[in-house]
Short mmCIF file of C-alpha atoms in Angstrom, two decimals:
data_model
loop_
_atom_site.label_atom_id
_atom_site.label_comp_id
_atom_site.label_asym_id
_atom_site.label_seq_id
_atom_site.Cartn_x
_atom_site.Cartn_y
_atom_site.Cartn_z
CA UNK A 250 0.00 0.00 0.00
CA UNK A 251 1.57 3.26 -1.14
CA UNK A 252 -0.15 5.94 0.93
CA UNK A 253 1.50 8.89 -0.83
CA UNK A 254 0.48 7.72 -4.29
CA UNK A 255 -3.04 7.10 -3.01
CA UNK A 256 -3.35 10.54 -1.48
CA UNK A 257 -2.28 12.24 -4.70
CA UNK A 258 -4.99 10.60 -6.76
CA UNK A 259 -7.99 12.93 -7.34
CA UNK A 260 -11.22 12.06 -5.56
CA UNK A 261 -14.86 13.09 -5.53
CA UNK A 262 -16.49 13.14 -2.09
CA UNK A 263 -20.23 12.60 -2.50
CA UNK A 264 -21.13 13.06 1.17
CA UNK A 265 -20.12 16.35 2.81
CA UNK A 266 -21.74 19.11 4.79
CA UNK A 267 -21.33 22.85 5.15
CA UNK A 268 -22.88 25.18 7.67
CA UNK A 269 -25.92 27.37 7.18
CA UNK A 270 -25.56 31.06 6.53
CA UNK A 271 -23.71 33.19 7.59
CA UNK A 272 -21.02 30.60 8.39
CA UNK A 273 -21.04 28.72 5.12
CA UNK A 274 -17.92 30.44 3.73
CA UNK A 275 -15.79 29.47 6.70
CA UNK A 276 -17.33 26.02 6.69
CA UNK A 277 -16.44 25.60 3.01
CA UNK A 278 -12.85 26.61 3.71
CA UNK A 279 -12.67 24.14 6.58
CA UNK A 280 -14.08 21.33 4.47
CA UNK A 281 -11.61 21.94 1.67
CA UNK A 282 -8.79 22.15 4.20
CA UNK A 283 -9.73 18.65 5.35
CA UNK A 284 -9.87 17.23 1.84
CA UNK A 285 -6.95 18.97 0.15
CA UNK A 286 -4.23 16.93 1.88
CA UNK A 287 -5.88 13.68 0.82
CA UNK A 288 -6.62 14.55 -2.80
CA UNK A 289 -10.32 15.44 -2.76
CA UNK A 290 -11.08 17.86 -5.59
CA UNK A 291 -14.87 17.90 -5.58
CA UNK A 292 -17.31 17.92 -2.65
CA UNK A 293 -21.06 17.24 -2.84
CA UNK A 294 -22.49 19.17 0.10
CA UNK A 295 -25.77 19.50 1.93
CA UNK A 296 -27.08 20.91 5.19
CA UNK A 297 -29.74 18.56 6.57
CA UNK A 298 -31.74 18.96 9.77
CA UNK A 299 -31.32 15.96 12.03
CA UNK A 300 -33.20 14.43 14.90
CA UNK A 301 -36.27 13.66 12.81
CA UNK A 302 -37.46 17.21 13.40
CA UNK A 303 -40.04 18.65 11.00
CA UNK A 304 -38.49 22.08 10.59
CA UNK A 305 -40.21 24.97 8.88
CA UNK A 306 -39.98 25.56 5.14
CA UNK A 307 -38.04 28.75 5.83
CA UNK A 308 -35.50 26.90 7.96
CA UNK A 309 -35.02 24.30 5.26
CA UNK A 310 -34.57 27.04 2.67
CA UNK A 311 -31.98 28.72 4.88
CA UNK A 312 -30.04 25.45 5.02
CA UNK A 313 -30.03 25.21 1.25
CA UNK A 314 -29.08 28.86 0.90
CA UNK A 315 -26.01 28.11 3.00
CA UNK A 316 -25.03 25.34 0.60
CA UNK A 317 -25.65 27.56 -2.43
CA UNK A 318 -23.54 30.26 -0.84
CA UNK A 319 -20.70 27.79 -0.24
CA UNK A 320 -20.91 26.63 -3.86
CA UNK A 321 -20.89 30.20 -5.07
CA UNK A 322 -17.93 30.96 -2.81
CA UNK A 323 -15.89 27.92 -3.94
CA UNK A 324 -17.40 26.91 -7.31
CA UNK A 325 -14.19 25.13 -8.20
CA UNK A 326 -14.75 22.58 -5.44
CA UNK A 327 -18.25 22.59 -3.99
CA UNK A 328 -21.55 21.36 -5.40
CA UNK A 329 -24.86 21.21 -3.64
CA UNK A 330 -27.42 18.58 -2.77
CA UNK A 331 -30.82 20.05 -1.95
CA UNK A 332 -32.18 19.05 1.45
CA UNK A 333 -35.94 18.82 1.80
CA UNK A 334 -38.56 17.44 4.15
CA UNK A 335 -40.80 15.52 1.73
CA UNK A 336 -43.95 15.98 3.80
CA UNK A 337 -44.15 19.57 2.64
CA UNK A 338 -45.34 18.25 -0.70
CA UNK A 339 -45.46 20.89 -3.41
CA UNK A 340 -43.28 23.24 -1.36
CA UNK A 341 -40.60 20.55 -1.14
CA UNK A 342 -40.74 20.00 -4.89
CA UNK A 343 -40.54 23.74 -5.50
CA UNK A 344 -37.49 23.96 -3.24
CA UNK A 345 -35.77 21.17 -5.19
CA UNK A 346 -36.52 22.93 -8.48
CA UNK A 347 -35.17 26.19 -7.06
CA UNK A 348 -31.93 24.55 -5.95
CA UNK A 349 -31.45 22.59 -9.18
CA UNK A 350 -31.95 25.78 -11.16
CA UNK A 351 -29.24 27.33 -8.99
CA UNK A 352 -26.81 24.55 -9.89
CA UNK A 353 -27.29 21.81 -7.32
CA UNK A 354 -26.78 18.26 -8.58
CA UNK A 355 -28.91 16.12 -6.28
CA UNK A 356 -31.22 15.71 -3.31
CA UNK A 357 -30.44 15.02 0.35
CA UNK A 358 -32.99 13.38 2.64
CA UNK A 359 -32.57 12.75 6.34
CA UNK A 360 -34.65 10.76 8.82
CA UNK A 361 -37.99 12.54 8.82
CA UNK A 362 -39.56 9.76 6.74
CA UNK A 363 -38.78 6.21 5.72
CA UNK A 364 -37.51 6.25 2.18
CA UNK A 365 -40.50 4.26 0.87
CA UNK A 366 -43.12 6.43 2.60
CA UNK A 367 -45.72 7.71 0.09
CA UNK A 368 -44.89 11.24 1.26
CA UNK A 369 -41.46 10.76 -0.36
CA UNK A 370 -42.81 9.47 -3.70
CA UNK A 371 -43.04 12.84 -5.49
CA UNK A 372 -39.42 13.56 -4.57
CA UNK A 373 -38.27 10.17 -5.85
CA UNK A 374 -40.31 10.62 -9.03
CA UNK A 375 -38.76 14.03 -9.69
CA UNK A 376 -35.29 12.60 -9.05
CA UNK A 377 -35.95 9.87 -11.62
CA UNK A 378 -37.16 12.39 -14.18
CA UNK A 379 -34.19 14.72 -13.68
CA UNK A 380 -31.70 11.81 -13.35
CA UNK A 381 -30.30 13.23 -10.12
CA UNK A 382 -29.16 11.19 -7.09
CA UNK A 383 -30.99 11.01 -3.76
CA UNK A 384 -28.55 10.74 -0.84
CA UNK A 385 -30.48 9.34 2.13
CA UNK A 386 -29.19 9.31 5.72
CA UNK A 387 -29.20 5.59 6.57
CA UNK A 388 -28.04 2.75 8.80
CA UNK A 389 -29.25 -0.39 10.56
CA UNK A 390 -29.06 0.58 14.22
CA UNK A 391 -29.03 -2.40 16.54
CA UNK A 392 -29.47 -0.88 19.98
CA UNK A 393 -32.83 0.42 21.11
CA UNK A 394 -31.06 3.35 22.78
CA UNK A 395 -29.85 4.49 19.36
CA UNK A 396 -32.94 3.61 17.35
CA UNK A 397 -35.21 5.52 19.72
CA UNK A 398 -33.40 8.72 18.72
CA UNK A 399 -34.19 8.24 15.04
CA UNK A 400 -36.97 5.69 14.62
CA UNK A 401 -37.52 6.53 10.95
CA UNK A 402 -33.92 6.12 9.83
CA UNK A 403 -33.87 4.10 6.61
CA UNK A 404 -31.77 0.96 6.11
CA UNK A 405 -31.03 -1.45 3.31
CA UNK A 406 -34.48 -3.04 3.23
CA UNK A 407 -36.05 0.40 2.91
CA UNK A 408 -33.84 1.15 -0.09
CA UNK A 409 -34.80 -2.15 -1.69
CA UNK A 410 -38.48 -1.41 -1.15
CA UNK A 411 -38.22 2.15 -2.49
CA UNK A 412 -36.21 1.01 -5.50
CA UNK A 413 -38.90 -1.52 -6.39
CA UNK A 414 -41.36 1.36 -6.70
CA UNK A 415 -38.85 3.71 -8.39
CA UNK A 416 -36.31 1.50 -10.20
CA UNK A 417 -34.98 4.39 -12.28
CA UNK A 418 -34.19 6.64 -9.33
CA UNK A 419 -30.51 6.95 -8.37
CA UNK A 420 -30.38 6.21 -4.65
CA UNK A 421 -27.31 6.59 -2.44
CA UNK A 422 -27.40 4.79 0.91
CA UNK A 423 -25.38 7.16 3.09
CA UNK A 424 -22.39 6.15 5.17
CA UNK A 425 -21.71 2.44 5.34
CA UNK A 426 -19.67 3.42 8.40
CA UNK A 427 -22.20 5.83 9.84
CA UNK A 428 -23.12 3.55 12.68
CA UNK A 429 -25.20 0.43 12.79
CA UNK A 430 -24.73 -3.09 11.48
CA UNK A 431 -23.22 -2.37 8.05
CA UNK A 432 -23.20 -6.02 7.06
CA UNK A 433 -26.95 -6.19 7.62
CA UNK A 434 -27.81 -3.06 5.68
CA UNK A 435 -25.56 -3.97 2.73
CA UNK A 436 -26.90 -7.52 2.52
CA UNK A 437 -30.43 -6.16 2.61
CA UNK A 438 -29.76 -4.39 -0.70
CA UNK A 439 -28.72 -7.53 -2.58
CA UNK A 440 -31.90 -7.51 -4.59
CA UNK A 441 -32.33 -3.76 -4.90
CA UNK A 442 -32.34 -1.94 -8.21
CA UNK A 443 -28.86 -1.55 -9.73
CA UNK A 444 -29.45 2.17 -9.33
CA UNK A 445 -28.95 1.85 -5.56
CA UNK A 446 -25.46 2.91 -4.43
CA UNK A 447 -23.74 3.12 -1.07
CA UNK A 448 -21.11 5.61 0.09
CA UNK A 449 -18.02 4.85 2.16
CA UNK A 450 -18.44 7.60 4.75
CA UNK A 451 -18.78 7.49 8.51
CA UNK A 452 -16.62 7.22 11.59
CA UNK A 453 -16.81 3.43 11.75
CA UNK A 454 -13.59 2.14 10.18
CA UNK A 455 -14.25 -1.61 10.51
CA UNK A 456 -11.82 -3.62 8.41
CA UNK A 457 -13.44 -5.35 5.44
CA UNK A 458 -16.31 -2.88 5.02
CA UNK A 459 -15.40 -1.74 1.54
CA UNK A 460 -14.68 -5.20 0.16
CA UNK A 461 -17.96 -6.43 1.64
CA UNK A 462 -19.93 -3.72 -0.15
CA UNK A 463 -18.11 -4.47 -3.39
CA UNK A 464 -18.78 -8.19 -3.05
CA UNK A 465 -22.47 -7.70 -2.32
CA UNK A 466 -23.34 -4.83 -4.65
CA UNK A 467 -20.54 -4.68 -7.20
CA UNK A 468 -17.77 -2.11 -7.43
CA UNK A 469 -19.85 0.10 -9.72
CA UNK A 470 -22.25 0.82 -6.86
CA UNK A 471 -19.79 2.03 -4.22
CA UNK A 472 -19.03 5.77 -3.99
CA UNK A 473 -16.39 7.57 -1.99
CA UNK A 474 -17.82 9.73 0.79
CA UNK A 475 -16.46 11.08 4.06
CA UNK A 476 -19.22 12.77 6.08
CA UNK A 477 -16.56 14.41 8.24
CA UNK A 478 -14.32 11.36 8.57
CA UNK A 479 -12.04 12.40 5.75
CA UNK A 480 -8.69 10.74 6.51
CA UNK A 481 -10.31 7.67 8.00
CA UNK A 482 -12.48 7.02 4.94
CA UNK A 483 -9.65 7.66 2.48
CA UNK A 484 -7.67 5.07 4.42
CA UNK A 485 -10.49 2.52 4.23
CA UNK A 486 -10.51 2.61 0.44
CA UNK A 487 -6.74 2.78 0.01
CA UNK A 488 -6.31 -0.20 2.35
CA UNK A 489 -9.11 -2.27 0.82
CA UNK A 490 -8.08 -5.46 -0.96
CA UNK A 491 -9.16 -4.19 -4.36
CA UNK A 492 -7.35 -3.41 -7.59
CA UNK A 493 -6.24 0.11 -8.48
CA UNK A 494 -8.93 0.17 -11.16
CA UNK A 495 -11.59 -0.74 -8.62
CA UNK A 496 -10.42 1.99 -6.26
CA UNK A 497 -10.54 4.48 -9.14
CA UNK A 498 -14.18 3.60 -9.70
CA UNK A 499 -14.94 4.27 -6.04
CA UNK A 500 -12.92 7.47 -5.83
CA UNK A 501 -14.00 8.88 -9.17
CA UNK A 502 -15.64 6.95 -12.00
CA UNK A 503 -18.92 6.06 -10.29
CA UNK A 504 -19.56 9.65 -9.20
CA UNK A 505 -18.65 10.84 -12.69
CA UNK A 506 -21.19 8.39 -14.11
CA UNK A 507 -23.90 9.72 -11.79
CA UNK A 508 -23.16 13.29 -12.87
CA UNK A 509 -23.26 12.25 -16.50
CA UNK A 510 -26.83 10.95 -16.05
CA UNK A 511 -28.00 14.55 -15.69
CA UNK A 512 -25.59 15.87 -18.31
CA UNK A 513 -23.14 17.31 -15.78
CA UNK A 514 -19.36 17.01 -15.75
CA UNK A 515 -16.84 16.73 -12.95
CA UNK A 516 -15.21 19.95 -11.80
CA UNK A 517 -11.68 18.64 -12.32
CA UNK A 518 -9.77 16.01 -14.25
CA UNK A 519 -9.39 12.44 -13.02
CA UNK A 520 -6.16 10.64 -12.07
CA UNK A 521 -5.19 10.34 -15.72
CA UNK A 522 -5.68 14.05 -16.27
CA UNK A 523 -8.85 13.49 -18.27
CA UNK A 524 -11.80 15.82 -17.75
CA UNK A 525 -15.29 14.42 -18.24
CA UNK B 202 9.87 2.90 11.62
CA UNK B 203 6.34 2.39 12.91
CA UNK B 204 5.26 0.59 16.08
CA UNK B 205 1.53 -0.05 16.44
CA UNK B 206 0.42 -0.05 20.10
CA UNK B 207 -3.15 -1.03 19.21
CA UNK B 208 -3.22 -4.43 17.49
CA UNK B 209 -5.02 -7.66 18.31
CA UNK B 210 -5.06 -11.39 17.69
CA UNK B 211 -7.91 -13.84 17.98
CA UNK B 212 -11.66 -13.86 17.65
CA UNK B 213 -14.28 -11.17 18.17
CA UNK B 214 -17.55 -12.95 18.92
CA UNK B 215 -19.84 -10.61 16.98
CA UNK B 216 -18.14 -10.24 13.61
CA UNK B 217 -15.68 -12.28 11.56
CA UNK B 218 -12.25 -10.62 11.49
CA UNK B 219 -9.55 -11.34 8.94
CA UNK B 220 -5.78 -11.23 9.43
CA UNK B 221 -6.25 -12.22 13.06
CA UNK B 222 -3.65 -15.01 13.38
CA UNK B 223 0.04 -14.28 14.01
CA UNK B 224 0.97 -15.30 10.46
CA UNK B 225 -1.78 -13.28 8.81
CA UNK B 226 -1.34 -10.23 11.00
CA UNK B 227 2.40 -10.22 10.34
CA UNK B 228 1.68 -10.26 6.60
CA UNK B 229 -0.83 -7.41 6.97
CA UNK B 230 1.68 -5.36 8.93
CA UNK B 231 4.24 -6.02 6.20
CA UNK B 232 1.87 -4.69 3.56
CA UNK B 233 1.35 -1.57 5.66
CA UNK B 234 4.98 -0.88 6.50
CA UNK B 235 4.43 -1.43 10.22
CA UNK B 236 7.45 -3.10 11.82
CA UNK B 237 6.15 -4.02 15.28
CA UNK B 238 2.80 -4.30 17.01
CA UNK B 239 1.63 -4.71 20.59
CA UNK B 240 -0.99 -7.46 20.75
CA UNK B 241 -3.29 -9.30 23.12
CA UNK B 242 -5.94 -11.98 22.54
CA UNK B 243 -9.37 -10.50 21.84
CA UNK B 244 -11.24 -13.40 23.42
CA UNK B 245 -9.55 -12.75 26.76
CA UNK B 246 -11.77 -9.68 27.09
CA UNK B 247 -14.62 -12.07 27.86
CA UNK B 248 -12.77 -14.61 29.96
CA UNK B 249 -13.25 -14.75 33.70
CA UNK B 250 -9.88 -16.38 34.32
CA UNK B 251 -7.71 -14.61 31.76
CA UNK B 252 -4.37 -16.16 32.58
CA UNK B 253 -4.60 -19.15 30.25
CA UNK B 254 -5.19 -16.77 27.34
CA UNK B 255 -2.13 -14.75 28.33
CA UNK B 256 0.01 -17.89 28.42
CA UNK B 257 -1.33 -19.05 25.06
CA UNK B 258 -0.63 -15.66 23.47
CA UNK B 259 3.03 -15.79 24.42
CA UNK B 260 3.28 -19.31 23.04
CA UNK B 261 1.52 -18.37 19.79
CA UNK B 262 3.67 -15.36 19.01
CA UNK B 263 6.98 -16.94 19.99
CA UNK B 264 7.93 -17.51 16.30
CA UNK B 265 7.26 -13.80 15.70
CA UNK B 266 9.14 -12.40 18.65
CA UNK B 267 10.70 -9.71 16.45
CA UNK B 268 7.25 -8.49 15.33
CA UNK B 269 4.84 -8.78 18.21
CA UNK B 270 5.01 -7.30 21.68
CA UNK B 271 2.80 -9.23 24.12
CA UNK B 272 0.38 -7.30 26.32
CA UNK B 273 -1.34 -8.94 29.26
CA UNK B 274 -5.08 -8.95 29.70
CA UNK B 275 -5.83 -8.46 33.36
CA UNK B 276 -9.19 -9.05 35.04
CA UNK B 277 -8.95 -7.30 38.39
CA UNK B 278 -12.35 -8.59 39.48
CA UNK B 279 -11.00 -12.15 39.52
CA UNK B 280 -9.45 -13.72 42.56
CA UNK B 281 -5.66 -13.39 42.86
CA UNK B 282 -5.30 -11.07 39.89
CA UNK B 283 -2.07 -9.94 41.53
CA UNK B 284 -0.60 -13.37 40.81
CA UNK B 285 -1.52 -13.02 37.14
CA UNK B 286 0.15 -9.63 36.96
CA UNK B 287 3.31 -11.02 38.54
CA UNK B 288 3.38 -14.02 36.21
CA UNK B 289 2.73 -11.91 33.11
CA UNK B 290 5.55 -9.59 34.04
CA UNK B 291 8.15 -11.92 35.50
CA UNK B 292 7.52 -15.21 33.72
CA UNK B 293 5.92 -14.23 30.42
CA UNK B 294 7.89 -10.99 29.95
CA UNK B 295 4.80 -9.08 28.87
CA UNK B 296 5.26 -5.37 28.30
CA UNK B 297 1.98 -3.87 29.42
CA UNK B 298 -1.54 -4.49 30.66
CA UNK B 299 -4.88 -4.08 28.92
CA UNK B 300 -7.97 -3.39 31.02
CA UNK B 301 -11.59 -3.50 29.86
CA UNK B 302 -13.76 -1.97 32.59
CA UNK B 303 -16.82 -1.82 30.33
CA UNK B 304 -16.69 -5.61 29.92
CA UNK B 305 -15.11 -6.63 33.24
CA UNK B 306 -17.58 -4.46 35.09
CA UNK B 307 -15.56 -2.36 37.50
CA UNK B 308 -15.30 1.43 37.88
CA UNK B 309 -12.09 2.67 36.30
CA UNK B 310 -11.66 5.38 38.95
CA UNK B 311 -12.53 3.17 41.92
CA UNK B 312 -10.28 1.61 44.58
CA UNK B 313 -9.79 -1.62 42.64
CA UNK B 314 -8.60 0.19 39.51
CA UNK B 315 -6.31 2.31 41.65
CA UNK B 316 -4.79 -0.83 43.15
CA UNK B 317 -4.13 -2.19 39.68
CA UNK B 318 -2.64 1.11 38.50
CA UNK B 319 -0.32 1.24 41.52
CA UNK B 320 0.75 -2.36 41.06
CA UNK B 321 1.49 -1.76 37.38
CA UNK B 322 3.37 1.45 38.13
CA UNK B 323 5.55 -0.35 40.66
CA UNK B 324 6.54 -2.72 37.88
CA UNK B 325 6.90 0.07 35.28
CA UNK B 326 4.17 -1.61 33.26
CA UNK B 327 1.96 0.69 31.15
CA UNK B 328 -1.80 0.34 31.19
CA UNK B 329 -3.94 0.38 28.05
CA UNK B 330 -7.66 1.11 28.37
CA UNK B 331 -9.39 1.03 24.96
CA UNK B 332 -12.13 3.62 24.81
CA UNK B 333 -14.18 1.07 22.91
CA UNK B 334 -13.56 -2.11 20.95
CA UNK B 335 -16.41 -1.75 18.49
CA UNK B 336 -18.70 1.10 17.43
CA UNK B 337 -21.51 0.92 19.99
CA UNK B 338 -24.08 1.74 17.31
CA UNK B 339 -23.57 -1.69 15.75
CA UNK B 340 -23.48 -3.58 19.01
CA UNK B 341 -24.67 -7.16 19.27
CA UNK B 342 -27.42 -7.66 21.84
CA UNK B 343 -24.98 -9.52 24.08
CA UNK B 344 -22.51 -6.61 24.03
CA UNK B 345 -23.14 -3.98 26.73
CA UNK B 346 -22.32 -1.31 24.17
CA UNK B 347 -20.50 0.99 26.55
CA UNK B 348 -17.49 3.22 26.08
CA UNK B 349 -15.10 4.06 28.90
CA UNK B 350 -15.56 7.43 30.57
CA UNK B 351 -12.38 9.40 29.90
CA UNK B 352 -13.10 11.73 32.82
CA UNK B 353 -12.98 8.69 35.08
CA UNK B 354 -9.63 7.66 33.57
CA UNK B 355 -8.40 11.17 34.30
CA UNK B 356 -9.47 10.68 37.91
CA UNK B 357 -7.55 7.40 38.01
CA UNK B 358 -4.41 9.09 36.73
CA UNK B 359 -4.82 11.91 39.23
CA UNK B 360 -5.06 9.33 42.02
CA UNK B 361 -2.08 7.32 40.72
CA UNK B 362 0.07 9.95 38.98
CA UNK B 363 3.02 7.60 38.60
CA UNK B 364 1.02 5.37 36.22
CA UNK B 365 1.37 5.38 32.43
CA UNK B 366 -2.01 5.13 30.72
CA UNK B 367 -2.84 4.90 27.02
CA UNK B 368 -6.38 5.22 25.69
CA UNK B 369 -6.66 3.74 22.20
CA UNK B 370 -9.70 4.30 19.98
CA UNK B 371 -10.70 7.72 21.27
CA UNK B 372 -12.26 10.44 19.15
CA UNK B 373 -12.37 14.03 20.36
CA UNK B 374 -8.81 14.33 21.63
CA UNK B 375 -8.53 18.04 22.31
CA UNK B 376 -11.82 18.14 24.18
CA UNK B 377 -11.15 15.02 26.26
CA UNK B 378 -10.86 15.25 30.04
CA UNK B 379 -7.20 14.22 30.10
CA UNK B 380 -6.17 17.20 27.97
CA UNK B 381 -8.67 19.59 29.51
CA UNK B 382 -7.33 18.94 33.01
CA UNK B 383 -4.24 21.09 33.15
CA UNK B 384 -3.01 19.30 36.28
CA UNK B 385 -2.55 16.16 34.14
CA UNK B 386 -0.90 17.67 31.07
CA UNK B 387 2.62 16.71 32.12
CA UNK B 388 1.62 13.20 33.21
CA UNK B 389 2.33 10.04 31.26
CA UNK B 390 -0.80 9.47 29.17
CA UNK B 391 -1.24 8.82 25.45
CA UNK B 392 -3.92 8.71 22.77
CA UNK B 393 -3.60 6.88 19.45
CA UNK B 394 -4.42 7.75 15.84
CA UNK B 395 -6.78 4.88 15.17
CA UNK B 396 -10.20 6.55 15.23
CA UNK B 397 -9.58 10.28 15.69
CA UNK B 398 -9.69 12.52 12.63
CA UNK B 399 -6.76 14.80 11.87
CA UNK B 400 -8.84 17.81 10.83
CA UNK B 401 -10.35 19.60 13.82
CA UNK B 402 -9.27 16.85 16.22
CA UNK B 403 -5.68 15.55 16.21
CA UNK B 404 -4.41 18.77 14.65
CA UNK B 405 -6.08 20.82 17.38
CA UNK B 406 -4.34 18.79 20.07
CA UNK B 407 -1.04 19.31 18.24
CA UNK B 408 -1.64 23.05 17.83
CA UNK B 409 -2.35 23.32 21.54
CA UNK B 410 0.94 21.60 22.38
CA UNK B 411 -0.27 18.05 22.97
CA UNK B 412 1.84 16.12 20.44
CA UNK B 413 3.77 14.53 23.30
CA UNK B 414 0.61 12.58 24.09
CA UNK B 415 0.21 11.04 20.63
CA UNK B 416 1.23 7.53 19.65
CA UNK B 417 0.64 5.41 16.57
CA UNK B 418 -2.12 2.81 16.90
CA UNK B 419 -4.37 1.32 14.22
CA UNK B 420 -6.78 -1.10 15.97
CA UNK B 421 -5.99 -3.75 13.38
CA UNK B 422 -7.65 -6.21 12.67
CA UNK B 423 -10.84 -4.54 13.91
CA UNK B 424 -10.13 -1.46 11.79
CA UNK B 425 -8.32 -0.74 8.56
CA UNK B 426 -4.72 0.12 9.48
CA UNK B 427 -4.64 2.25 6.33
CA UNK B 428 -6.81 4.84 8.06
CA UNK B 429 -4.22 5.45 10.80
CA UNK B 430 -1.47 5.47 8.19
CA UNK B 431 -3.23 8.20 6.21
CA UNK B 432 -3.50 10.30 9.37
CA UNK B 433 0.17 9.79 10.11
CA UNK B 434 1.00 10.80 6.53
CA UNK B 435 -0.88 14.11 6.65
CA UNK B 436 -0.02 15.24 10.18
CA UNK B 437 1.53 18.71 10.06
CA UNK B 438 4.40 18.09 12.47
CA UNK B 439 8.16 18.25 12.11
CA UNK B 440 10.23 15.14 11.40
CA UNK B 441 11.26 14.69 15.01
CA UNK B 442 7.70 14.86 16.28
CA UNK B 443 6.55 12.44 13.59
CA UNK B 444 9.18 9.94 14.68
CA UNK B 445 8.07 10.37 18.28
CA UNK B 446 4.51 9.54 17.28
CA UNK B 447 5.51 6.73 14.93
CA UNK B 448 7.71 4.75 17.31
CA UNK B 449 9.65 6.64 20.00
CA UNK B 450 6.68 7.15 22.26
CA UNK B 451 5.77 3.49 21.85
CA UNK B 452 9.28 2.44 22.80
CA UNK B 453 9.15 4.64 25.86
CA UNK B 454 5.71 3.39 26.90
CA UNK B 455 6.61 -0.27 26.40
CA UNK B 456 10.13 -0.05 27.77
CA UNK B 457 11.72 -1.34 24.57
#
């Protein structure tokens, strides 16, 4: 394992966050400072509201404005994912349209609803029509003390169920290492649509995680993400028992493919100096 | 040179680990450029009488005596633990002691823990108290799913200031009780790189002058050692400090 060579290879991080206004500029700088030393050149950012809280439409819009501001401040590195609370119906759809028009490249959902809930259907339908990814906060929590804090968190079975209804939607199961039984949630997606992906983010650095996801889902369905655990997650992929080509798919090619679905290109060139 | 103070052999009951035999772990360390590693048997965490596991460990790693440094697992709630400590030190030549209060069910700042810390200090044996072995959010129903309270470890060190204590697998270094208590800043305690992030965590501790408390540890084979190696590679410290973190602190802790 050559760490230096691995760090120099360009990477797209599909799971990042920046702060709401007025701190989004500083937050963007901090994020890029964490990714620069490890070769991240493009960051897909959102600002979700956690805890299952049904925040107001204005608060949600303020979150997205913070992301748009960060992208405007560092357009060479940052792209946005629009966070919405699907239960707001037409207002949620309007917010997605507003953010896409402003340059965002996807949707972020948190734990206000299970992914298959009918309240989420219009969002998933729009995502399918626009060919944009839906990054959903997810994990299979095993302890009641953790599950009680977010009873509607989605896991692998929920992705499988949602993808049966919307097979053309590009789903991203967030953070394989975000807490919870990652073997369970990955296995539960064995029969999901091939448009269901998983990202590598999260503070759990259990050995074998990446290879397990590749074995169960295929290397084309694993995306690099950090969610704040930048060095740890880079190390997971670099240390995985995969070929260089497979690591390139995780660090770059699969995210590039997702962008291409909506006609977008990566912000920088890949490890071979080729721009999309 | 790199010495890993946070490595393991054996079986974790709730998930299959790979590279967990002496032969396989040595090969994994080779692939990572790690020359030596301090190890103990994982299964001993759950044993009542731990001494047989300690004896077996020393036997198992004998062919790899240039690679592995044996650490004793001590269960201070078991009768005559003092005899185990003596045997591990004098007969088995073990270089430190691992304690697991969240599994062995004793308060880490109580009288029993203080007795252990004093006994270890008298023998110049360092103590290792992993903050956790596995992410509690994925815990099996038979696992208590607890982490060790670092504030309580700080109390233990304050009560036994001659002890050397390392806490592997901690996140939130700069905000932890050991660093926040200024009366303990010059004491012999260490944190490892295994789970903490560099950005806004390890680097903050370094900026605040705490690099003397850092040591290399990966938590292999529970965790990817590559993650700790990436952190080591991007740490903004001078060459001397990096060598301290990579192996000199480990040598000092383990008396090598």
